[in-house]
mmCIF file of C-alpha atoms and ligand atoms in Angstrom:
data_model
loop_
_atom_site.group_PDB
_atom_site.id
_atom_site.type_symbol
_atom_site.label_atom_id
_atom_site.label_comp_id
_atom_site.label_asym_id
_atom_site.label_seq_id
_atom_site.Cartn_x
_atom_site.Cartn_y
_atom_site.Cartn_z
ATOM 1 C CA UNK A 1 12.852 12.547 15.258
ATOM 2 C CA UNK A 2 15.027 14.572 17.622
ATOM 3 C CA UNK A 3 12.579 15.692 20.235
ATOM 4 C CA UNK A 4 14.949 18.179 21.854
ATOM 5 C CA UNK A 5 15.918 19.967 18.686
ATOM 6 C CA UNK A 6 14.157 23.293 18.047
ATOM 7 C CA UNK A 7 11.860 23.121 15.019
ATOM 8 C CA UNK A 8 10.987 25.959 12.697
ATOM 9 C CA UNK A 9 7.539 24.453 12.255
ATOM 10 C CA UNK A 10 6.976 24.907 15.981
ATOM 11 C CA UNK A 11 8.258 28.471 15.918
ATOM 12 C CA UNK A 12 11.660 27.453 17.256
ATOM 13 C CA UNK A 13 10.212 25.374 20.088
ATOM 14 C CA UNK A 14 11.404 21.830 20.618
ATOM 15 C CA UNK A 15 8.810 19.074 20.103
ATOM 16 C CA UNK A 16 9.295 18.208 23.765
ATOM 17 C CA UNK A 17 8.390 21.732 24.894
ATOM 18 C CA UNK A 18 5.479 22.022 22.457
ATOM 19 C CA UNK A 19 3.989 18.803 23.806
ATOM 20 C CA UNK A 20 4.398 20.003 27.373
ATOM 21 C CA UNK A 21 3.017 23.502 26.909
ATOM 22 C CA UNK A 22 0.501 23.297 24.077
ATOM 23 C CA UNK A 23 -0.531 19.772 23.036
ATOM 24 C CA UNK A 24 -4.133 19.184 24.201
ATOM 25 C CA UNK A 25 -3.826 22.365 26.278
ATOM 26 C CA UNK A 26 -3.611 25.689 24.485
ATOM 27 C CA UNK A 27 -3.460 27.179 20.992
ATOM 28 C CA UNK A 28 -0.318 28.386 19.292
ATOM 29 C CA UNK A 29 0.104 30.699 16.326
ATOM 30 C CA UNK A 30 3.341 30.011 14.483
ATOM 31 C CA UNK A 31 4.361 32.682 12.021
ATOM 32 C CA UNK A 32 6.311 31.239 9.076
ATOM 33 C CA UNK A 33 6.250 27.688 10.377
ATOM 34 C CA UNK A 34 7.039 26.832 6.737
ATOM 35 C CA UNK A 35 8.892 29.860 5.348
ATOM 36 C CA UNK A 36 8.119 30.600 1.703
ATOM 37 C CA UNK A 37 5.545 27.804 1.616
ATOM 38 C CA UNK A 38 3.983 27.107 -1.760
ATOM 39 C CA UNK A 39 0.989 24.777 -2.161
ATOM 40 C CA UNK A 40 1.785 21.131 -2.879
ATOM 41 C CA UNK A 41 -1.252 20.867 -5.151
ATOM 42 C CA UNK A 42 -2.688 23.647 -7.213
ATOM 43 C CA UNK A 43 -6.382 24.401 -7.405
ATOM 44 C CA UNK A 44 -7.084 22.273 -10.445
ATOM 45 C CA UNK A 45 -5.136 19.293 -9.034
ATOM 46 C CA UNK A 46 -7.266 19.541 -5.895
ATOM 47 C CA UNK A 47 -10.470 19.678 -7.959
ATOM 48 C CA UNK A 48 -9.293 16.613 -9.892
ATOM 49 C CA UNK A 49 -8.863 14.725 -6.609
ATOM 50 C CA UNK A 50 -12.320 15.824 -5.457
ATOM 51 C CA UNK A 51 -13.769 14.223 -8.597
ATOM 52 C CA UNK A 52 -12.441 10.785 -7.669
ATOM 53 C CA UNK A 53 -14.686 8.136 -6.193
ATOM 54 C CA UNK A 54 -12.137 6.950 -3.610
ATOM 55 C CA UNK A 55 -11.444 10.453 -2.285
ATOM 56 C CA UNK A 56 -13.699 11.885 0.407
ATOM 57 C CA UNK A 57 -14.748 15.431 -0.282
ATOM 58 C CA UNK A 58 -17.393 17.888 0.878
ATOM 59 C CA UNK A 59 -18.713 21.127 -0.508
ATOM 60 C CA UNK A 60 -20.100 23.984 1.558
ATOM 61 C CA UNK A 61 -21.847 26.896 0.008
ATOM 62 C CA UNK A 62 -22.900 29.875 2.072
ATOM 63 C CA UNK A 63 -25.757 31.950 0.914
ATOM 64 C CA UNK A 64 -25.314 35.712 1.162
ATOM 65 C CA UNK A 65 -24.886 37.275 4.572
ATOM 66 C CA UNK A 66 -23.834 34.106 6.451
ATOM 67 C CA UNK A 67 -27.424 34.063 7.657
ATOM 68 C CA UNK A 68 -28.811 31.245 9.752
ATOM 69 C CA UNK A 69 -29.960 28.343 7.597
ATOM 70 C CA UNK A 70 -27.914 29.856 4.804
ATOM 71 C CA UNK A 71 -25.721 26.815 4.225
ATOM 72 C CA UNK A 72 -25.772 24.193 1.547
ATOM 73 C CA UNK A 73 -23.804 21.042 2.191
ATOM 74 C CA UNK A 74 -22.945 18.259 -0.282
ATOM 75 C CA UNK A 75 -20.830 15.119 -0.184
ATOM 76 C CA UNK A 76 -18.426 14.413 -3.069
ATOM 77 C CA UNK A 77 -17.193 13.216 -5.447
ATOM 78 C CA UNK A 78 -17.698 16.369 -7.516
ATOM 79 C CA UNK A 79 -17.378 16.733 -11.196
ATOM 80 C CA UNK A 80 -15.654 20.052 -11.998
ATOM 81 C CA UNK A 81 -18.958 21.325 -13.415
ATOM 82 C CA UNK A 82 -20.716 20.648 -10.101
ATOM 83 C CA UNK A 83 -18.493 23.111 -8.250
ATOM 84 C CA UNK A 84 -19.685 26.711 -8.069
ATOM 85 C CA UNK A 85 -18.018 29.357 -10.225
ATOM 86 C CA UNK A 86 -14.643 30.564 -8.952
ATOM 87 C CA UNK A 87 -15.895 34.119 -8.893
ATOM 88 C CA UNK A 88 -18.780 33.198 -6.628
ATOM 89 C CA UNK A 89 -17.770 34.131 -3.066
ATOM 90 C CA UNK A 90 -18.420 32.115 0.069
ATOM 91 C CA UNK A 91 -17.896 28.476 -0.853
ATOM 92 C CA UNK A 92 -15.426 25.865 0.385
ATOM 93 C CA UNK A 93 -14.339 22.514 -0.916
ATOM 94 C CA UNK A 94 -12.851 20.159 1.683
ATOM 95 C CA UNK A 95 -10.777 17.210 0.483
ATOM 96 C CA UNK A 96 -9.943 14.608 3.115
ATOM 97 C CA UNK A 97 -6.957 12.232 3.294
ATOM 98 C CA UNK A 98 -4.805 13.913 0.635
ATOM 99 C CA UNK A 99 -1.719 12.336 2.272
ATOM 100 C CA UNK A 100 -2.910 8.988 0.877
ATOM 101 C CA UNK A 101 -2.811 10.280 -2.667
ATOM 102 C CA UNK A 102 0.330 12.417 -2.879
ATOM 103 C CA UNK A 103 3.836 11.631 -1.659
ATOM 104 C CA UNK A 104 4.583 15.348 -1.169
ATOM 105 C CA UNK A 105 1.572 15.746 1.130
ATOM 106 C CA UNK A 106 2.425 12.551 2.982
ATOM 107 C CA UNK A 107 5.960 13.947 3.410
ATOM 108 C CA UNK A 108 4.571 17.152 4.912
ATOM 109 C CA UNK A 109 2.440 15.205 7.355
ATOM 110 C CA UNK A 110 5.469 13.158 8.361
ATOM 111 C CA UNK A 111 7.057 16.316 9.738
ATOM 112 C CA UNK A 112 4.529 15.999 12.571
ATOM 113 C CA UNK A 113 5.775 12.564 13.615
ATOM 114 C CA UNK A 114 6.998 13.871 16.955
ATOM 115 C CA UNK A 115 3.424 12.853 17.796
ATOM 116 C CA UNK A 116 2.824 9.074 17.733
ATOM 117 C CA UNK A 117 1.555 7.560 14.473
ATOM 118 C CA UNK A 118 -1.265 6.059 16.508
ATOM 119 C CA UNK A 119 -2.617 9.620 16.899
ATOM 120 C CA UNK A 120 -2.007 11.037 13.414
ATOM 121 C CA UNK A 121 -5.058 10.831 11.196
ATOM 122 C CA UNK A 122 -4.877 12.614 7.878
ATOM 123 C CA UNK A 123 -4.210 15.808 6.008
ATOM 124 C CA UNK A 124 -7.259 17.624 4.697
ATOM 125 C CA UNK A 125 -7.007 20.424 2.148
ATOM 126 C CA UNK A 126 -9.663 23.081 1.995
ATOM 127 C CA UNK A 127 -10.132 25.457 -0.889
ATOM 128 C CA UNK A 128 -12.269 28.546 -0.377
ATOM 129 C CA UNK A 129 -13.339 31.544 -2.387
ATOM 130 C CA UNK A 130 -13.483 34.952 -0.719
ATOM 131 C CA UNK A 131 -15.478 34.850 2.501
ATOM 132 C CA UNK A 132 -15.640 31.042 2.490
ATOM 133 C CA UNK A 133 -15.361 28.957 5.640
ATOM 134 C CA UNK A 134 -17.136 26.219 7.513
ATOM 135 C CA UNK A 135 -18.669 28.478 10.146
ATOM 136 C CA UNK A 136 -17.823 28.816 13.843
ATOM 137 C CA UNK A 137 -17.379 25.329 15.270
ATOM 138 C CA UNK A 138 -15.169 23.135 17.393
ATOM 139 C CA UNK A 139 -13.402 19.904 16.532
ATOM 140 C CA UNK A 140 -13.116 16.948 18.870
ATOM 141 C CA UNK A 141 -9.466 16.415 17.988
ATOM 142 C CA UNK A 142 -6.240 18.416 17.891
ATOM 143 C CA UNK A 143 -5.432 20.116 14.611
ATOM 144 C CA UNK A 144 -2.634 22.069 12.959
ATOM 145 C CA UNK A 145 -4.039 24.524 10.407
ATOM 146 C CA UNK A 146 -1.370 25.460 7.901
ATOM 147 C CA UNK A 147 -2.107 28.352 5.587
ATOM 148 C CA UNK A 148 -0.993 27.131 2.170
ATOM 149 C CA UNK A 149 -2.263 29.783 -0.215
ATOM 150 C CA UNK A 150 -3.867 33.204 0.230
ATOM 151 C CA UNK A 151 -4.948 34.522 3.597
ATOM 152 C CA UNK A 152 -7.486 33.461 6.192
ATOM 153 C CA UNK A 153 -8.798 35.355 9.188
ATOM 154 C CA UNK A 154 -9.134 33.174 12.244
ATOM 155 C CA UNK A 155 -11.157 33.981 15.310
ATOM 156 C CA UNK A 156 -10.809 31.622 18.232
ATOM 157 C CA UNK A 157 -12.180 31.300 21.760
ATOM 158 C CA UNK A 158 -11.986 28.848 24.632
ATOM 159 C CA UNK A 159 -15.695 28.986 25.471
ATOM 160 C CA UNK A 160 -17.369 26.335 27.570
ATOM 161 C CA UNK A 161 -20.753 26.685 25.875
ATOM 162 C CA UNK A 162 -20.446 24.268 22.977
ATOM 163 C CA UNK A 163 -24.135 24.087 22.119
ATOM 164 C CA UNK A 164 -24.867 23.912 18.414
ATOM 165 C CA UNK A 165 -27.329 25.633 16.128
ATOM 166 C CA UNK A 166 -30.254 23.346 15.453
ATOM 167 C CA UNK A 167 -31.386 22.099 12.084
ATOM 168 C CA UNK A 168 -28.081 22.815 10.347
ATOM 169 C CA UNK A 169 -26.447 20.436 7.878
ATOM 170 C CA UNK A 170 -23.138 20.908 9.728
ATOM 171 C CA UNK A 171 -22.017 21.611 13.270
ATOM 172 C CA UNK A 172 -22.165 25.335 13.920
ATOM 173 C CA UNK A 173 -21.842 26.891 17.361
ATOM 174 C CA UNK A 174 -25.000 28.561 18.605
ATOM 175 C CA UNK A 175 -23.115 31.198 20.604
ATOM 176 C CA UNK A 176 -19.630 31.806 19.271
ATOM 177 C CA UNK A 177 -17.585 34.069 21.544
ATOM 178 C CA UNK A 178 -14.227 34.764 19.890
ATOM 179 C CA UNK A 179 -11.474 36.100 22.133
ATOM 180 C CA UNK A 180 -8.598 36.415 19.686
ATOM 181 C CA UNK A 181 -8.306 37.185 16.014
ATOM 182 C CA UNK A 182 -5.443 36.932 13.545
ATOM 183 C CA UNK A 183 -4.809 36.681 9.846
ATOM 184 C CA UNK A 184 -2.652 33.810 8.640
ATOM 185 C CA UNK A 185 -0.460 34.248 5.575
ATOM 186 C CA UNK A 186 1.043 31.419 3.507
ATOM 187 C CA UNK A 187 3.429 29.385 5.677
ATOM 188 C CA UNK A 188 1.790 30.483 8.960
ATOM 189 C CA UNK A 189 0.187 27.811 11.110
ATOM 190 C CA UNK A 190 -2.295 27.640 13.963
ATOM 191 C CA UNK A 191 -2.416 24.764 16.436
ATOM 192 C CA UNK A 192 -5.711 24.202 18.232
ATOM 193 C CA UNK A 193 -6.387 21.723 21.022
ATOM 194 C CA UNK A 194 -9.653 19.734 21.010
ATOM 195 C CA UNK A 195 -12.918 21.584 21.607
ATOM 196 C CA UNK A 196 -11.431 25.035 21.038
ATOM 197 C CA UNK A 197 -13.996 27.195 19.237
ATOM 198 C CA UNK A 198 -12.810 28.610 15.926
ATOM 199 C CA UNK A 199 -13.922 30.214 12.708
ATOM 200 C CA UNK A 200 -11.691 30.750 9.674
ATOM 201 C CA UNK A 201 -12.842 33.055 6.910
ATOM 202 C CA UNK A 202 -11.026 33.249 3.585
ATOM 203 C CA UNK A 203 -9.724 36.704 2.646
ATOM 204 C CA UNK A 204 -9.760 36.218 -1.085
ATOM 205 C CA UNK A 205 -9.056 32.800 -2.595
ATOM 206 C CA UNK A 206 -7.403 30.580 -0.015
ATOM 207 C CA UNK A 207 -6.189 27.070 0.702
ATOM 208 C CA UNK A 208 -5.640 25.672 4.185
ATOM 209 C CA UNK A 209 -4.107 22.330 5.154
ATOM 210 C CA UNK A 210 -5.449 20.665 8.304
ATOM 211 C CA UNK A 211 -3.147 18.109 9.859
ATOM 212 C CA UNK A 212 -5.671 16.165 11.887
ATOM 213 C CA UNK A 213 -5.413 13.647 14.671
ATOM 214 C CA UNK A 214 -7.587 10.887 15.909
ATOM 215 C CA UNK A 215 -8.261 9.661 19.382
ATOM 216 C CA UNK A 216 -10.577 6.754 19.907
ATOM 217 C CA UNK A 217 -13.297 6.902 22.514
ATOM 218 C CA UNK A 218 -13.410 4.195 25.152
ATOM 219 C CA UNK A 219 -16.536 2.768 23.543
ATOM 220 C CA UNK A 220 -14.958 2.647 20.079
ATOM 221 C CA UNK A 221 -11.782 1.017 21.278
ATOM 222 C CA UNK A 222 -13.701 -1.531 23.357
ATOM 223 C CA UNK A 223 -15.856 -2.436 20.373
ATOM 224 C CA UNK A 224 -12.920 -2.660 17.966
ATOM 225 C CA UNK A 225 -10.785 -4.743 20.303
ATOM 226 C CA UNK A 226 -13.609 -7.048 21.306
ATOM 227 C CA UNK A 227 -14.422 -7.738 17.664
ATOM 228 C CA UNK A 228 -10.833 -8.824 17.022
ATOM 229 C CA UNK A 229 -10.691 -10.830 20.241
ATOM 230 C CA UNK A 230 -14.007 -12.456 19.307
ATOM 231 C CA UNK A 231 -12.530 -13.681 16.024
ATOM 232 C CA UNK A 232 -9.961 -15.700 17.966
ATOM 233 C CA UNK A 233 -12.211 -16.700 20.863
ATOM 234 C CA UNK A 234 -12.878 -20.225 19.570
ATOM 235 C CA UNK A 235 -9.169 -20.956 19.965
ATOM 236 C CA UNK A 236 -8.400 -18.954 23.098
ATOM 237 C CA UNK A 237 -11.416 -20.010 25.167
ATOM 238 C CA UNK A 238 -11.277 -23.618 23.964
ATOM 239 C CA UNK A 239 -13.810 -26.243 23.002
ATOM 240 C CA UNK A 240 -14.755 -27.544 26.454
ATOM 241 C CA UNK A 241 -18.522 -28.082 26.581
ATOM 242 C CA UNK A 242 -20.846 -26.863 29.283
ATOM 243 C CA UNK A 243 -21.716 -29.777 31.582
ATOM 244 C CA UNK A 244 -24.491 -30.018 34.146
ATOM 245 C CA UNK A 245 -24.496 -33.456 35.802
ATOM 246 C CA UNK A 246 -26.074 -31.883 38.917
ATOM 247 C CA UNK A 247 -28.881 -30.119 37.055
ATOM 248 C CA UNK A 248 -32.160 -30.727 38.866
ATOM 249 C CA UNK A 249 -35.512 -31.074 37.217
ATOM 250 C CA UNK A 250 -37.029 -27.598 36.682
ATOM 251 C CA UNK A 251 -40.431 -26.083 37.190
ATOM 252 C CA UNK A 252 -39.443 -22.975 35.186
ATOM 253 C CA UNK A 253 -37.913 -24.322 31.983
ATOM 254 C CA UNK A 254 -37.564 -20.810 30.497
ATOM 255 C CA UNK A 255 -35.220 -19.684 33.276
ATOM 256 C CA UNK A 256 -31.528 -19.618 32.318
ATOM 257 C CA UNK A 257 -29.530 -21.840 34.703
ATOM 258 C CA UNK A 258 -27.131 -19.924 36.971
ATOM 259 C CA UNK A 259 -24.391 -22.417 36.069
ATOM 260 C CA UNK A 260 -24.595 -21.327 32.460
ATOM 261 C CA UNK A 261 -23.877 -17.729 33.456
ATOM 262 C CA UNK A 262 -20.803 -18.836 35.441
ATOM 263 C CA UNK A 263 -19.691 -20.882 32.447
ATOM 264 C CA UNK A 264 -20.106 -17.850 30.140
ATOM 265 C CA UNK A 265 -18.161 -15.579 32.508
ATOM 266 C CA UNK A 266 -15.351 -18.103 32.738
ATOM 267 C CA UNK A 267 -15.285 -18.525 28.945
ATOM 268 C CA UNK A 268 -14.937 -14.763 28.459
ATOM 269 C CA UNK A 269 -12.202 -14.514 31.079
ATOM 270 C CA UNK A 270 -10.316 -17.268 29.222
ATOM 271 C CA UNK A 271 -10.749 -15.486 25.889
ATOM 272 C CA UNK A 272 -9.113 -12.401 27.430
ATOM 273 C CA UNK A 273 -6.518 -14.309 29.425
ATOM 274 C CA UNK A 274 -3.723 -14.362 26.837
ATOM 275 C CA UNK A 275 -1.401 -11.573 28.042
ATOM 276 C CA UNK A 276 -0.694 -10.424 24.464
ATOM 277 C CA UNK A 277 -4.227 -10.491 23.128
ATOM 278 C CA UNK A 278 -5.110 -6.862 23.974
ATOM 279 C CA UNK A 279 -1.844 -5.493 22.665
ATOM 280 C CA UNK A 280 -2.236 -7.506 19.482
ATOM 281 C CA UNK A 281 -5.808 -6.362 18.901
ATOM 282 C CA UNK A 282 -4.811 -2.745 19.606
ATOM 283 C CA UNK A 283 -1.931 -2.776 17.120
ATOM 284 C CA UNK A 284 -4.072 -4.422 14.462
ATOM 285 C CA UNK A 285 -6.812 -1.861 14.998
ATOM 286 C CA UNK A 286 -4.437 1.142 14.911
ATOM 287 C CA UNK A 287 -2.757 0.008 11.694
ATOM 288 C CA UNK A 288 -5.948 -1.014 9.905
ATOM 289 C CA UNK A 289 -6.151 0.909 6.626
ATOM 290 C CA UNK A 290 -9.261 3.062 6.201
ATOM 291 C CA UNK A 291 -12.106 1.497 4.240
ATOM 292 C CA UNK A 292 -11.344 3.355 1.005
ATOM 293 C CA UNK A 293 -7.624 2.460 0.921
ATOM 294 C CA UNK A 294 -6.421 0.013 -1.752
ATOM 295 C CA UNK A 295 -2.911 -1.223 -2.431
ATOM 296 C CA UNK A 296 -1.635 -2.170 -5.839
ATOM 297 C CA UNK A 297 -0.065 -5.582 -5.570
ATOM 298 C CA UNK A 298 3.147 -6.362 -7.422
ATOM 299 C CA UNK A 299 4.902 -9.514 -8.497
ATOM 300 C CA UNK A 300 7.548 -9.999 -5.843
ATOM 301 C CA UNK A 301 11.085 -11.084 -6.344
ATOM 302 C CA UNK A 302 14.043 -10.248 -4.160
ATOM 303 C CA UNK A 303 16.173 -7.723 -5.994
ATOM 304 C CA UNK A 304 19.748 -8.896 -6.459
ATOM 305 C CA UNK A 305 21.163 -5.677 -5.081
ATOM 306 C CA UNK A 306 18.354 -4.330 -2.985
ATOM 307 C CA UNK A 307 18.325 -0.548 -2.775
ATOM 308 C CA UNK A 308 16.450 1.215 -0.007
ATOM 309 C CA UNK A 309 13.156 -0.337 0.860
ATOM 310 C CA UNK A 310 10.297 2.051 1.425
ATOM 311 C CA UNK A 311 6.877 1.812 2.986
ATOM 312 C CA UNK A 312 4.103 2.776 0.603
ATOM 313 C CA UNK A 313 2.623 6.118 1.691
ATOM 314 C CA UNK A 314 -0.660 4.360 2.503
ATOM 315 C CA UNK A 315 1.013 1.757 4.722
ATOM 316 C CA UNK A 316 0.571 2.001 8.466
ATOM 317 C CA UNK A 317 3.307 0.247 10.404
ATOM 318 C CA UNK A 318 3.731 0.350 14.183
ATOM 319 C CA UNK A 319 5.207 -1.831 16.884
ATOM 320 C CA UNK A 320 5.025 -2.656 20.572
ATOM 321 C CA UNK A 321 7.281 -4.627 22.885
ATOM 322 C CA UNK A 322 6.414 -7.985 21.285
ATOM 323 C CA UNK A 323 4.904 -7.308 17.872
ATOM 324 C CA UNK A 324 5.287 -5.638 14.546
ATOM 325 C CA UNK A 325 2.013 -4.416 13.058
ATOM 326 C CA UNK A 326 1.416 -3.564 9.454
ATOM 327 C CA UNK A 327 -1.869 -2.675 7.774
ATOM 328 C CA UNK A 328 -4.009 -4.522 10.308
ATOM 329 C CA UNK A 329 -1.801 -7.609 10.639
ATOM 330 C CA UNK A 330 0.431 -8.590 13.546
ATOM 331 C CA UNK A 331 3.674 -10.549 13.790
ATOM 332 C CA UNK A 332 5.592 -11.616 16.856
ATOM 333 C CA UNK A 333 9.141 -10.347 16.547
ATOM 334 C CA UNK A 334 12.230 -10.465 18.710
ATOM 335 C CA UNK A 335 15.999 -10.012 18.529
ATOM 336 C CA UNK A 336 17.649 -8.603 15.432
ATOM 337 C CA UNK A 337 14.553 -8.971 13.260
ATOM 338 C CA UNK A 338 12.489 -6.892 15.691
ATOM 339 C CA UNK A 339 15.195 -4.215 15.819
ATOM 340 C CA UNK A 340 15.341 -3.880 12.034
ATOM 341 C CA UNK A 341 11.561 -4.007 11.591
ATOM 342 C CA UNK A 342 11.138 -1.291 14.237
ATOM 343 C CA UNK A 343 13.659 0.807 12.381
ATOM 344 C CA UNK A 344 11.601 0.364 9.213
ATOM 345 C CA UNK A 345 8.417 1.374 11.060
ATOM 346 C CA UNK A 346 10.049 4.508 12.504
ATOM 347 C CA UNK A 347 12.004 5.665 9.458
ATOM 348 C CA UNK A 348 9.645 4.234 6.823
ATOM 349 C CA UNK A 349 12.772 3.334 4.814
ATOM 350 C CA UNK A 350 15.428 0.664 5.226
ATOM 351 C CA UNK A 351 18.693 0.391 3.375
ATOM 352 C CA UNK A 352 19.560 -2.751 1.454
ATOM 353 C CA UNK A 353 22.285 -3.664 3.966
ATOM 354 C CA UNK A 354 19.740 -3.864 6.793
ATOM 355 C CA UNK A 355 17.562 -6.156 4.652
ATOM 356 C CA UNK A 356 20.508 -8.561 4.269
ATOM 357 C CA UNK A 357 20.810 -8.794 8.064
ATOM 358 C CA UNK A 358 17.251 -10.080 8.503
ATOM 359 C CA UNK A 359 16.597 -13.789 8.985
ATOM 360 C CA UNK A 360 15.330 -15.684 5.924
ATOM 361 C CA UNK A 361 11.877 -15.818 7.501
ATOM 362 C CA UNK A 362 11.701 -12.044 7.958
ATOM 363 C CA UNK A 363 13.008 -11.466 4.432
ATOM 364 C CA UNK A 364 10.253 -13.736 3.171
ATOM 365 C CA UNK A 365 7.711 -11.621 5.038
ATOM 366 C CA UNK A 366 9.007 -8.436 3.432
ATOM 367 C CA UNK A 367 8.626 -10.060 0.025
ATOM 368 C CA UNK A 368 5.013 -10.872 0.865
ATOM 369 C CA UNK A 369 4.517 -7.222 1.828
ATOM 370 C CA UNK A 370 6.043 -6.139 -1.435
ATOM 371 C CA UNK A 371 3.699 -8.532 -3.203
ATOM 372 C CA UNK A 372 0.765 -6.885 -1.432
ATOM 373 C CA UNK A 373 1.977 -3.420 -2.494
ATOM 374 C CA UNK A 374 2.709 -2.387 1.111
ATOM 375 C CA UNK A 375 6.407 -1.721 0.514
ATOM 376 C CA UNK A 376 8.533 -0.941 -2.496
ATOM 377 C CA UNK A 377 12.172 -1.287 -3.367
ATOM 378 C CA UNK A 378 14.072 1.568 -4.858
ATOM 379 C CA UNK A 379 16.494 0.513 -7.579
ATOM 380 C CA UNK A 380 20.182 0.904 -6.784
HETATM 381 C C1 SIN V 401 -11.163 24.922 6.748
HETATM 382 O O1 SIN V 401 -10.028 24.597 6.387
HETATM 383 O O2 SIN V 401 -11.930 25.540 6.006
HETATM 384 C C2 SIN V 401 -11.666 24.644 8.109
HETATM 385 C C3 SIN V 401 -10.785 23.814 8.932
HETATM 386 C C4 SIN V 401 -11.250 23.833 10.364
HETATM 387 O O3 SIN V 401 -11.742 24.833 10.846
HETATM 388 O O4 SIN V 401 -11.116 22.838 11.071
HETATM 389 CO CO1 CO V 402 -12.163 23.078 12.683
#
């Protein structure tokens, strides 16, 4: 990604400038971010996805007048017959993670890779009939809202009062104070930083794509990393036993000896002492596939004339200074192997010539990944 090259999808701004001026800071409306955009899935293809067990979907039906308590909320999957009639106004179907199911959608999301993969989450598609929307709310994460089909009226505001209506099945702002309003046409896009209040209402039938991000909280990251570090703690902290040759006879047998606390503190410090352990746990956590992701394994054999090698659209591959991470696993890598593997992680493809330059050990690894369905070879 050339970060200093103006991008149409950022309204002619360079990624560098967008990140400086807008990312996590202020909204941006981009007219014709995708000129002449046509939806990557039509309505019935989206409904078919929403009927699948492994696809997360939600349905929101507003009762007349957008009145308080006038919302019905259901979790998918939805059989086509469970969805309201198309002529009924005011309902929305939200389908999460469509990038995992369609190469075209994954390709669209990849256009946002001027932001680190560690922050990109998924692409959600919403379908709405006239007047449909999810109500005034805020999201905790950044989002690009691309209008894919039909028109949607957005109202947005940077209010500080983020209190929510009580007793609702979804998060709806108690006191929405919009400051700006605009109608997005197909190909237009709105970027919103976290916690920016917004409400999008369909003007006729409409589809909107949300390119969403994730950012872990401190608590979540601590829990995730500690769990991974815990799995290795038997090795890293060692098998030395607690000893107490100076233990005196006790009058309070239920009291935990102070020496045991020191021993525990020292054991934990040792478990965290490996300089690479945090980085390894972080990379494994960030590349861990979501719970509903499955790969189709293949019988691996090295092609005689390997064509380009491609990461499966569901594969998450990242790297740091010492490791290559793929789908929750970590590998130490250095030298030429590391350079080529990093190239694969960045470009998500590798030509056959680059494969030939890998050491036998790294080639073997790629075959294992092919076996697991994480990568595929194109024929040449
Ligand atoms: C929608 O697409 O209906 C809502 C997306 C959002 O407001 O975050
Ligand atoms: Co939102």
